[in-house]
mmCIF file of C-alpha atoms and ligand atoms in Angstrom:
data_model
loop_
_atom_site.group_PDB
_atom_site.id
_atom_site.type_symbol
_atom_site.label_atom_id
_atom_site.label_comp_id
_atom_site.label_asym_id
_atom_site.label_seq_id
_atom_site.Cartn_x
_atom_site.Cartn_y
_atom_site.Cartn_z
ATOM 1 C CA MET E 229 8.037 -4.850 -18.932
ATOM 2 C CA ARG E 230 10.372 -3.310 -16.426
ATOM 3 C CA VAL E 231 10.258 -4.690 -13.057
ATOM 4 C CA PHE E 232 11.929 -3.187 -9.878
ATOM 5 C CA ALA E 233 12.297 -5.516 -6.770
ATOM 6 C CA SER E 234 14.620 -5.859 -4.097
ATOM 7 C CA PRO E 235 15.861 -8.669 -2.212
ATOM 8 C CA ARG E 236 15.825 -6.309 1.021
ATOM 9 C CA HIS E 237 12.401 -6.970 1.387
ATOM 10 C CA GLN E 238 12.886 -10.190 3.395
ATOM 11 C CA LEU E 239 14.396 -8.123 6.289
ATOM 12 C CA HIS E 240 10.855 -7.513 7.258
ATOM 13 C CA ASP E 241 9.909 -10.880 8.815
ATOM 14 C CA PRO E 242 7.552 -10.878 11.680
ATOM 15 C CA ASP E 243 6.925 -13.858 13.819
ATOM 16 C CA HIS E 244 3.278 -12.789 14.708
ATOM 17 C CA GLU E 245 0.424 -10.331 13.985
ATOM 18 C CA ILE E 246 -2.598 -9.694 16.388
ATOM 19 C CA GLU E 247 -5.461 -9.919 14.054
ATOM 20 C CA ALA E 248 -9.154 -10.628 14.874
ATOM 21 C CA SER E 249 -8.235 -11.018 18.628
ATOM 22 C CA ARG E 250 -5.650 -13.779 17.958
ATOM 23 C CA LEU E 251 -1.991 -14.127 17.788
ATOM 24 C CA GLN E 252 -1.334 -15.916 14.405
ATOM 25 C CA GLN E 253 0.931 -16.437 11.510
ATOM 26 C CA PRO E 254 1.466 -13.187 9.777
ATOM 27 C CA PHE E 255 -0.668 -12.942 6.488
ATOM 28 C CA GLU E 256 2.044 -10.633 5.079
ATOM 29 C CA HIS E 257 5.247 -12.482 5.003
ATOM 30 C CA PRO E 258 8.200 -12.581 2.956
ATOM 31 C CA GLY E 259 7.021 -15.335 0.832
ATOM 32 C CA ARG E 260 4.427 -13.239 -0.916
ATOM 33 C CA ALA E 261 6.861 -11.109 -2.747
ATOM 34 C CA GLU E 262 9.007 -14.214 -3.472
ATOM 35 C CA ALA E 263 6.165 -15.760 -4.938
ATOM 36 C CA ILE E 264 5.593 -12.928 -7.193
ATOM 37 C CA ARG E 265 9.129 -12.528 -8.119
ATOM 38 C CA ALA E 266 9.507 -16.187 -8.996
ATOM 39 C CA ALA E 267 6.265 -15.918 -11.600
ATOM 40 C CA LEU E 268 7.513 -12.975 -13.142
ATOM 41 C CA ALA E 269 11.191 -14.325 -13.293
ATOM 42 C CA ALA E 270 9.820 -17.517 -15.058
ATOM 43 C CA ASP E 271 8.349 -15.251 -18.014
ATOM 44 C CA GLU E 272 10.858 -13.553 -20.282
ATOM 45 C CA ARG E 273 8.562 -10.654 -20.849
ATOM 46 C CA PHE E 274 9.471 -9.134 -17.742
ATOM 47 C CA VAL E 275 12.893 -7.976 -16.853
ATOM 48 C CA ILE E 276 13.409 -7.506 -13.293
ATOM 49 C CA ALA E 277 16.083 -5.210 -11.744
ATOM 50 C CA GLU E 278 17.015 -3.994 -8.405
ATOM 51 C CA PRO E 279 16.120 -0.409 -7.761
ATOM 52 C CA ASP E 280 18.321 2.470 -7.291
ATOM 53 C CA GLU E 281 18.570 4.156 -3.735
ATOM 54 C CA TRP E 282 16.832 7.152 -3.299
ATOM 55 C CA GLY E 283 17.353 8.275 0.232
ATOM 56 C CA THR E 284 14.728 10.019 2.279
ATOM 57 C CA GLY E 285 14.011 13.185 0.549
ATOM 58 C CA PRO E 286 10.952 11.913 -1.489
ATOM 59 C CA ILE E 287 9.723 9.915 1.615
ATOM 60 C CA GLU E 288 9.822 13.367 3.561
ATOM 61 C CA ALA E 289 7.996 15.188 0.869
ATOM 62 C CA VAL E 290 4.807 13.025 1.972
ATOM 63 C CA HIS E 291 5.628 11.599 5.482
ATOM 64 C CA ASP E 292 6.379 13.701 8.886
ATOM 65 C CA PRO E 293 10.261 13.523 9.180
ATOM 66 C CA GLY E 294 9.741 12.254 12.764
ATOM 67 C CA LEU E 295 8.065 9.280 11.629
ATOM 68 C CA VAL E 296 11.154 8.343 9.232
ATOM 69 C CA ARG E 297 13.303 9.206 12.363
ATOM 70 C CA PHE E 298 11.303 6.997 14.590
ATOM 71 C CA PHE E 299 11.415 3.845 12.336
ATOM 72 C CA ALA E 300 15.131 4.176 12.000
ATOM 73 C CA SER E 301 15.453 3.392 15.755
ATOM 74 C CA ALA E 302 12.356 2.288 17.115
ATOM 75 C CA TRP E 303 13.083 -1.361 17.074
ATOM 76 C CA GLU E 304 16.564 -0.852 18.654
ATOM 77 C CA GLU E 305 15.327 1.741 21.284
ATOM 78 C CA TYR E 306 12.673 -0.945 22.487
ATOM 79 C CA GLN E 307 15.411 -3.842 22.901
ATOM 80 C CA ARG E 308 17.410 -1.423 24.845
ATOM 81 C CA ASP E 309 14.765 0.327 26.961
ATOM 82 C CA VAL E 310 11.957 -2.343 27.390
ATOM 83 C CA HIS E 311 13.234 -5.749 26.574
ATOM 84 C CA PRO E 312 14.193 -7.871 23.878
ATOM 85 C CA ALA E 313 11.491 -8.692 21.399
ATOM 86 C CA HIS E 314 11.512 -10.154 17.875
ATOM 87 C CA ASP E 315 8.189 -8.294 17.154
ATOM 88 C CA VAL E 316 7.659 -4.841 18.544
ATOM 89 C CA VAL E 317 3.817 -3.828 18.641
ATOM 90 C CA PRO E 318 2.409 -0.870 20.701
ATOM 91 C CA ASP E 319 0.194 -1.447 23.583
ATOM 92 C CA VAL E 320 -1.305 2.046 24.016
ATOM 93 C CA PHE E 321 -2.379 4.076 21.057
ATOM 94 C CA ALA E 322 -2.635 7.962 21.336
ATOM 95 C CA HIS E 323 -6.362 8.238 20.931
ATOM 96 C CA ARG E 324 -7.465 11.932 20.606
ATOM 97 C CA ARG E 325 -10.362 11.366 23.058
ATOM 98 C CA LEU E 326 -7.758 10.391 25.856
ATOM 99 C CA ARG E 327 -7.547 14.157 26.641
ATOM 100 C CA ALA E 328 -8.236 17.635 25.398
ATOM 101 C CA GLY E 329 -6.045 18.869 22.803
ATOM 102 C CA MET E 330 -4.518 15.621 22.163
ATOM 103 C CA GLY E 331 -1.902 16.109 19.117
ATOM 104 C CA ASP E 332 -1.989 19.952 19.672
ATOM 105 C CA GLY E 333 0.747 21.245 21.928
ATOM 106 C CA ARG E 334 3.021 18.460 23.585
ATOM 107 C CA GLY E 335 3.988 16.517 20.503
ATOM 108 C CA GLU E 336 5.690 13.222 20.184
ATOM 109 C CA PRO E 337 6.391 11.784 23.479
ATOM 110 C CA ALA E 338 9.582 10.768 25.238
ATOM 111 C CA THR E 339 9.273 6.899 25.832
ATOM 112 C CA ILE E 340 9.636 4.270 23.204
ATOM 113 C CA ALA E 341 6.215 2.716 24.587
ATOM 114 C CA ALA E 342 4.436 5.935 24.269
ATOM 115 C CA ARG E 343 5.965 6.569 20.871
ATOM 116 C CA LEU E 344 4.836 3.366 19.427
ATOM 117 C CA GLY E 345 1.258 4.509 20.248
ATOM 118 C CA TRP E 346 1.678 7.932 18.901
ATOM 119 C CA TRP E 347 2.899 6.857 15.420
ATOM 120 C CA CYS E 348 0.869 3.532 14.984
ATOM 121 C CA PHE E 349 -2.789 3.082 14.555
ATOM 122 C CA GLU E 350 -3.434 -0.699 14.982
ATOM 123 C CA THR E 351 -2.353 -4.109 15.974
ATOM 124 C CA THR E 352 -1.409 -6.240 12.992
ATOM 125 C CA THR E 353 2.006 -4.401 11.860
ATOM 126 C CA PRO E 354 5.036 -5.292 14.089
ATOM 127 C CA LEU E 355 8.106 -3.661 13.705
ATOM 128 C CA THR E 356 11.192 -5.970 13.635
ATOM 129 C CA ALA E 357 14.942 -5.617 13.182
ATOM 130 C CA GLY E 358 15.133 -4.978 9.516
ATOM 131 C CA THR E 359 11.570 -3.366 9.109
ATOM 132 C CA TYR E 360 13.030 0.108 8.234
ATOM 133 C CA GLU E 361 15.343 -1.249 5.683
ATOM 134 C CA ALA E 362 12.614 -3.359 4.097
ATOM 135 C CA ALA E 363 10.279 -0.390 3.925
ATOM 136 C CA ARG E 364 12.954 2.002 2.314
ATOM 137 C CA SER E 365 13.490 -0.563 -0.376
ATOM 138 C CA ALA E 366 9.964 -0.835 -1.090
ATOM 139 C CA VAL E 367 10.029 2.791 -1.534
ATOM 140 C CA ASP E 368 13.089 2.656 -3.830
ATOM 141 C CA SER E 369 11.297 0.084 -6.231
ATOM 142 C CA ALA E 370 8.130 2.455 -6.464
ATOM 143 C CA LEU E 371 10.508 5.648 -7.023
ATOM 144 C CA SER E 372 12.410 3.590 -9.622
ATOM 145 C CA ALA E 373 9.206 2.603 -11.391
ATOM 146 C CA ALA E 374 8.054 6.015 -11.356
ATOM 147 C CA ARG E 375 11.406 7.508 -12.871
ATOM 148 C CA CYS E 376 11.025 4.939 -15.509
ATOM 149 C CA VAL E 377 7.850 6.006 -16.608
ATOM 150 C CA LEU E 378 8.854 9.788 -16.449
ATOM 151 C CA ASP E 379 11.414 8.746 -18.807
ATOM 152 C CA GLY E 380 9.260 7.475 -21.488
ATOM 153 C CA GLU E 381 8.049 3.828 -20.494
ATOM 154 C CA SER E 382 4.322 3.388 -20.876
ATOM 155 C CA LEU E 383 4.160 0.789 -17.774
ATOM 156 C CA ALA E 384 6.491 -0.007 -15.138
ATOM 157 C CA TYR E 385 5.916 -2.235 -12.145
ATOM 158 C CA GLY E 386 7.519 -1.836 -8.491
ATOM 159 C CA LEU E 387 7.127 -5.075 -6.545
ATOM 160 C CA CYS E 388 6.953 -3.278 -3.320
ATOM 161 C CA ARG E 389 6.844 -5.258 0.015
ATOM 162 C CA PRO E 390 5.795 -4.180 2.594
ATOM 163 C CA PRO E 391 3.022 -2.459 1.130
ATOM 164 C CA GLY E 392 2.126 1.039 1.830
ATOM 165 C CA HIS E 393 -1.396 2.209 0.975
ATOM 166 C CA HIS E 394 -2.601 2.168 4.742
ATOM 167 C CA ALA E 395 0.190 4.658 6.006
ATOM 168 C CA THR E 396 -0.984 8.223 6.532
ATOM 169 C CA ASP E 397 1.393 11.039 6.660
ATOM 170 C CA SER E 398 2.319 10.422 10.039
ATOM 171 C CA LEU E 399 0.656 6.870 11.125
ATOM 172 C CA TYR E 400 1.640 3.384 10.052
ATOM 173 C CA GLY E 401 -0.504 0.312 10.119
ATOM 174 C CA GLY E 402 -1.995 -2.380 7.816
ATOM 175 C CA TYR E 403 1.101 -3.979 7.162
ATOM 176 C CA CYS E 404 2.161 -0.627 5.744
ATOM 177 C CA PHE E 405 4.932 1.728 6.935
ATOM 178 C CA PHE E 406 5.895 4.112 3.990
ATOM 179 C CA ASN E 407 3.047 4.936 1.757
ATOM 180 C CA ASN E 408 4.873 3.699 -1.373
ATOM 181 C CA ALA E 409 2.010 4.702 -3.778
ATOM 182 C CA ALA E 410 1.511 8.379 -2.288
ATOM 183 C CA ILE E 411 5.456 8.788 -2.468
ATOM 184 C CA ALA E 412 5.692 8.046 -6.133
ATOM 185 C CA ALA E 413 2.836 9.847 -6.845
ATOM 186 C CA ALA E 414 4.026 13.128 -5.024
ATOM 187 C CA TYR E 415 7.274 12.664 -6.701
ATOM 188 C CA ILE E 416 5.925 12.289 -10.519
ATOM 189 C CA ALA E 417 3.502 15.574 -9.599
ATOM 190 C CA ALA E 418 6.662 17.562 -8.369
ATOM 191 C CA GLU E 419 8.905 16.345 -11.298
ATOM 192 C CA SER E 420 6.378 16.546 -14.439
ATOM 193 C CA GLY E 421 4.237 19.444 -13.088
ATOM 194 C CA GLY E 422 1.254 17.480 -14.410
ATOM 195 C CA ARG E 423 -1.921 16.034 -12.581
ATOM 196 C CA VAL E 424 -1.584 12.564 -11.133
ATOM 197 C CA ALA E 425 -4.321 9.897 -10.345
ATOM 198 C CA VAL E 426 -3.848 7.219 -7.950
ATOM 199 C CA LEU E 427 -6.136 4.076 -8.720
ATOM 200 C CA ASP E 428 -6.200 1.837 -5.778
ATOM 201 C CA VAL E 429 -7.627 -1.607 -6.571
ATOM 202 C CA ASP E 430 -6.428 -3.418 -3.383
ATOM 203 C CA TYR E 431 -9.508 -4.987 -1.398
ATOM 204 C CA HIS E 432 -9.036 -2.565 1.411
ATOM 205 C CA HIS E 433 -9.524 1.237 1.301
ATOM 206 C CA GLY E 434 -6.394 2.973 0.986
ATOM 207 C CA ASN E 435 -6.937 5.111 3.891
ATOM 208 C CA GLY E 436 -3.595 6.520 4.137
ATOM 209 C CA THR E 437 -3.181 7.665 0.406
ATOM 210 C CA GLN E 438 -6.590 9.112 0.654
ATOM 211 C CA GLN E 439 -5.463 11.148 3.813
ATOM 212 C CA ILE E 440 -2.218 12.404 2.196
ATOM 213 C CA PHE E 441 -3.780 13.707 -0.827
ATOM 214 C CA TYR E 442 -7.478 14.570 0.866
ATOM 215 C CA GLU E 443 -6.793 18.610 0.305
ATOM 216 C CA ARG E 444 -4.532 18.592 -2.892
ATOM 217 C CA ASP E 445 -5.922 18.936 -6.471
ATOM 218 C CA ASP E 446 -2.806 17.739 -8.098
ATOM 219 C CA VAL E 447 -3.001 14.266 -6.997
ATOM 220 C CA ALA E 448 -6.569 12.551 -7.315
ATOM 221 C CA PHE E 449 -7.507 9.160 -5.182
ATOM 222 C CA VAL E 450 -9.943 6.725 -7.073
ATOM 223 C CA SER E 451 -10.446 3.726 -4.849
ATOM 224 C CA LEU E 452 -12.562 0.576 -5.301
ATOM 225 C CA HIS E 453 -12.735 -1.706 -1.914
ATOM 226 C CA GLY E 454 -14.909 -3.737 0.255
ATOM 227 C CA ASP E 455 -17.472 -1.685 1.799
ATOM 228 C CA PRO E 456 -15.890 -0.270 5.100
ATOM 229 C CA ALA E 457 -19.304 -1.040 6.638
ATOM 230 C CA ARG E 458 -18.096 -4.511 6.947
ATOM 231 C CA ALA E 459 -14.429 -4.362 5.810
ATOM 232 C CA TYR E 460 -10.947 -3.224 7.399
ATOM 233 C CA PRO E 461 -10.091 -0.384 7.816
ATOM 234 C CA TYR E 462 -13.708 0.240 8.926
ATOM 235 C CA HIS E 463 -13.573 3.937 9.527
ATOM 236 C CA THR E 464 -12.730 5.577 6.016
ATOM 237 C CA GLY E 465 -13.666 4.580 2.336
ATOM 238 C CA PHE E 466 -17.488 5.508 2.390
ATOM 239 C CA ALA E 467 -18.669 7.014 -0.875
ATOM 240 C CA ASP E 468 -19.253 10.586 0.921
ATOM 241 C CA GLU E 469 -15.803 10.990 1.485
ATOM 242 C CA THR E 470 -14.939 13.257 -1.500
ATOM 243 C CA GLY E 471 -12.094 15.589 -0.826
ATOM 244 C CA ALA E 472 -11.723 18.980 0.933
ATOM 245 C CA GLY E 473 -10.823 22.513 0.366
ATOM 246 C CA ARG E 474 -8.490 22.646 -2.920
ATOM 247 C CA GLY E 475 -8.982 18.723 -2.982
ATOM 248 C CA ALA E 476 -12.991 18.637 -2.899
ATOM 249 C CA GLY E 477 -14.315 16.538 -5.798
ATOM 250 C CA SER E 478 -10.997 14.908 -6.241
ATOM 251 C CA THR E 479 -11.328 11.827 -3.968
ATOM 252 C CA TYR E 480 -13.635 8.905 -5.117
ATOM 253 C CA ASN E 481 -14.552 5.878 -3.307
ATOM 254 C CA VAL E 482 -16.424 2.828 -4.705
ATOM 255 C CA PRO E 483 -17.429 0.576 -1.582
ATOM 256 C CA LEU E 484 -18.506 -3.155 -2.952
ATOM 257 C CA PRO E 485 -20.460 -5.653 -1.716
ATOM 258 C CA ALA E 486 -19.454 -9.082 -0.777
ATOM 259 C CA GLY E 487 -19.110 -11.914 -3.346
ATOM 260 C CA THR E 488 -18.552 -9.147 -6.140
ATOM 261 C CA ASP E 489 -17.435 -11.342 -9.272
ATOM 262 C CA ASP E 490 -15.476 -10.424 -12.542
ATOM 263 C CA ASP E 491 -18.368 -9.037 -14.465
ATOM 264 C CA ALA E 492 -19.488 -7.021 -11.491
ATOM 265 C CA TYR E 493 -16.016 -5.734 -10.794
ATOM 266 C CA LEU E 494 -15.261 -4.777 -14.247
ATOM 267 C CA ALA E 495 -18.383 -2.898 -14.141
ATOM 268 C CA ALA E 496 -17.315 -0.952 -11.214
ATOM 269 C CA LEU E 497 -13.936 -0.213 -12.472
ATOM 270 C CA ASP E 498 -15.214 0.974 -15.718
ATOM 271 C CA ARG E 499 -17.174 3.949 -13.913
ATOM 272 C CA ALA E 500 -14.271 4.555 -11.756
ATOM 273 C CA LEU E 501 -11.870 4.589 -14.926
ATOM 274 C CA THR E 502 -14.402 7.281 -16.391
ATOM 275 C CA THR E 503 -13.796 9.173 -13.419
ATOM 276 C CA VAL E 504 -10.088 8.940 -13.450
ATOM 277 C CA ASP E 505 -10.053 9.850 -17.454
ATOM 278 C CA ALA E 506 -12.085 13.025 -16.660
ATOM 279 C CA LEU E 507 -9.400 14.242 -14.553
ATOM 280 C CA ASP E 508 -7.007 14.078 -17.295
ATOM 281 C CA PRO E 509 -4.085 12.669 -15.546
ATOM 282 C CA ALA E 510 -0.469 12.772 -17.160
ATOM 283 C CA VAL E 511 0.363 9.629 -15.075
ATOM 284 C CA VAL E 512 -1.736 7.091 -13.244
ATOM 285 C CA VAL E 513 -0.412 5.149 -10.298
ATOM 286 C CA VAL E 514 -2.036 1.786 -9.362
ATOM 287 C CA SER E 515 -2.092 0.505 -6.014
ATOM 288 C CA LEU E 516 -2.401 -3.215 -7.184
ATOM 289 C CA GLY E 517 -3.660 -5.128 -4.551
ATOM 290 C CA VAL E 518 -4.686 -8.860 -5.557
ATOM 291 C CA ASP E 519 -6.689 -9.498 -2.358
ATOM 292 C CA THR E 520 -9.795 -8.923 -4.192
ATOM 293 C CA TYR E 521 -9.376 -12.789 -5.591
ATOM 294 C CA ALA E 522 -11.884 -15.370 -5.201
ATOM 295 C CA GLY E 523 -9.564 -17.534 -3.215
ATOM 296 C CA ASP E 524 -8.080 -14.772 -0.954
ATOM 297 C CA PRO E 525 -8.152 -16.043 2.629
ATOM 298 C CA MET E 526 -8.721 -12.675 4.235
ATOM 299 C CA CYS E 527 -11.151 -11.028 1.835
ATOM 300 C CA ASP E 528 -14.885 -11.919 0.326
ATOM 301 C CA LEU E 529 -14.694 -10.587 -3.133
ATOM 302 C CA GLU E 530 -14.550 -13.032 -6.214
ATOM 303 C CA VAL E 531 -12.152 -11.980 -8.895
ATOM 304 C CA THR E 532 -10.685 -14.679 -10.746
ATOM 305 C CA THR E 533 -7.166 -14.804 -12.141
ATOM 306 C CA ARG E 534 -8.427 -14.348 -15.745
ATOM 307 C CA GLY E 535 -10.522 -11.463 -14.274
ATOM 308 C CA PHE E 536 -7.350 -9.640 -13.074
ATOM 309 C CA GLY E 537 -6.080 -9.736 -17.091
ATOM 310 C CA ARG E 538 -9.476 -8.101 -17.939
ATOM 311 C CA CYS E 539 -8.750 -5.403 -15.259
ATOM 312 C CA GLY E 540 -5.280 -4.787 -16.211
ATOM 313 C CA GLN E 541 -6.537 -4.365 -19.934
ATOM 314 C CA ALA E 542 -9.423 -2.063 -18.900
ATOM 315 C CA VAL E 543 -6.906 0.228 -16.836
ATOM 316 C CA ALA E 544 -4.379 0.303 -19.791
ATOM 317 C CA ALA E 545 -7.202 1.252 -22.294
ATOM 318 C CA LEU E 546 -7.053 4.655 -20.585
ATOM 319 C CA GLY E 547 -4.256 5.166 -22.913
ATOM 320 C CA ARG E 548 -2.135 6.737 -20.013
ATOM 321 C CA PRO E 549 1.182 6.083 -18.661
ATOM 322 C CA LEU E 550 0.903 3.455 -15.657
ATOM 323 C CA VAL E 551 3.209 3.162 -12.403
ATOM 324 C CA VAL E 552 1.803 -0.178 -11.171
ATOM 325 C CA LEU E 553 3.002 -0.651 -7.243
ATOM 326 C CA GLN E 554 2.191 -4.112 -5.351
ATOM 327 C CA GLU E 555 0.080 -3.469 -2.208
ATOM 328 C CA GLY E 556 -2.038 -6.835 -0.832
ATOM 329 C CA GLY E 557 -2.802 -10.192 -1.789
ATOM 330 C CA TYR E 558 -2.596 -13.074 0.690
ATOM 331 C CA ALA E 559 -3.469 -16.260 -1.407
ATOM 332 C CA ASP E 560 0.102 -17.356 -1.522
ATOM 333 C CA ASP E 561 -0.407 -19.876 -4.168
ATOM 334 C CA ALA E 562 -2.104 -17.817 -6.718
ATOM 335 C CA ILE E 563 -0.451 -14.087 -5.826
ATOM 336 C CA GLY E 564 2.074 -14.649 -8.613
ATOM 337 C CA ALA E 565 -0.456 -15.674 -11.177
ATOM 338 C CA ASN E 566 -2.828 -12.897 -10.595
ATOM 339 C CA VAL E 567 -0.027 -10.079 -10.557
ATOM 340 C CA SER E 568 1.061 -11.574 -13.697
ATOM 341 C CA SER E 569 -2.080 -11.900 -15.326
ATOM 342 C CA TRP E 570 -3.043 -8.140 -14.332
ATOM 343 C CA LEU E 571 0.368 -6.777 -15.934
ATOM 344 C CA LEU E 572 0.091 -8.959 -18.890
ATOM 345 C CA GLY E 573 -3.608 -7.674 -19.465
ATOM 346 C CA ALA E 574 -2.166 -4.345 -19.034
ATOM 347 C CA VAL E 575 0.360 -4.786 -21.926
ATOM 348 C CA GLY E 576 -2.258 -6.251 -24.353
ATOM 349 C CA GLU E 577 -1.000 -9.873 -23.865
ATOM 350 C CA ALA E 578 -3.556 -12.630 -24.075
ATOM 351 C CA VAL E 579 -4.750 -13.619 -20.731
ATOM 352 C CA SER E 580 -4.160 -17.463 -20.946
ATOM 353 C CA SER E 581 -5.155 -18.609 -17.255
ATOM 354 C CA PRO E 582 -8.524 -20.227 -16.478
HETATM 355 C C1 SP5 D 168 -2.123 -3.910 2.252
HETATM 356 C C2 SP5 D 168 -3.124 -4.758 2.936
HETATM 357 O O1 SP5 D 168 -3.853 -5.362 2.167
HETATM 358 N N1 SP5 D 168 -3.352 -4.577 4.124
HETATM 359 C C3 SP5 D 168 -4.712 -5.331 4.993
HETATM 360 C C4 SP5 D 168 -4.584 -5.227 6.327
HETATM 361 C C5 SP5 D 168 -5.676 -5.979 6.829
HETATM 362 N N2 SP5 D 168 -5.412 -6.545 8.003
HETATM 363 C C6 SP5 D 168 -6.326 -7.164 9.095
HETATM 364 C C7 SP5 D 168 -7.469 -7.375 8.106
HETATM 365 C C8 SP5 D 168 -8.660 -7.986 9.287
HETATM 366 C C9 SP5 D 168 -9.769 -8.736 8.599
HETATM 367 N N3 SP5 D 168 -10.670 -9.602 9.398
HETATM 368 C C10 SP5 D 168 -11.354 -10.555 8.897
HETATM 369 C C11 SP5 D 168 -11.226 -11.990 9.249
HETATM 370 C C12 SP5 D 168 -11.315 -12.998 8.399
HETATM 371 N N4 SP5 D 168 -10.836 -14.109 8.668
HETATM 372 ZN ZN1 ZN D 169 -5.384 -5.243 1.078
#
């Protein structure tokens, strides 16, 4: 199985994250991707390669070019114009209730302090010196995996870090800068002329991917996640969000209760897969978060390592080409085994883990 991974992910390396009213060690750190890479490298069924460099064209097909420009220089500007800081985080968000017409008219503000709050929606996603380069490398892995599948592979995996599914067309947050899965899905739709489905199985609702495709009928979005009534990102992912305009009916959200175990998860996944199948996609892009794991320190679902293998098997049973891209997963000791189990399940290999 082809795996695309770049060492440049390590350039995104925050000291802290501000989460749950605490300044704490980042959940999303370079060791996550290193653990996945090590698990796959130890198994000869995976063939790991560095991605090609794709430039900013496919990114700007999805994201505001202003966001791309911002990332390219924001950390340096902060050092120069405010003060030296390893992690750069906004302190005022450009909330639309601050004044009438916010977002229309005046546009992006001038100072770096104001621009941070213009492009970012929350506090857990610091910019560091190498964040832009790392985020570009994650997009490169996603696009290389997409290209591989367009060229005829039935499955390819992009070890994307930082993850992507919380980034909207013009906002970053949730550990995400560029929406790797959305960029890959838009690229596949444009290249193939066929319909694409994004199946998002990360614990958290993929609010960014949903926003990007909400009014499009060529890319559908199907997501299983912790119910936003209790789970981050809180404001999106309810079952009544189903798309709008041309995209009406092409968004499908399945909020899950705390404690959902393998059998309950597989039952919900099977229903979501029926929806995916009915959309008749030429390619399915999977946003693979393994933070649904029973041992995840942040989340409250109860999927096991063996359960991930069953999930991979169920998704592959669609019989459609799969581009699988890494999103979350914070149990550092199990993330490699969980991703490996999912991928091996998807290629019909026996799931051996307990
Ligand atoms: C890609 C991805 O998985 N992003 C997730 C970002 C979630 N960040 C904040 C989660 C807040 C959870 N608070 C619950 C505290 C339990 N100790
Ligand atoms: Zn997540």
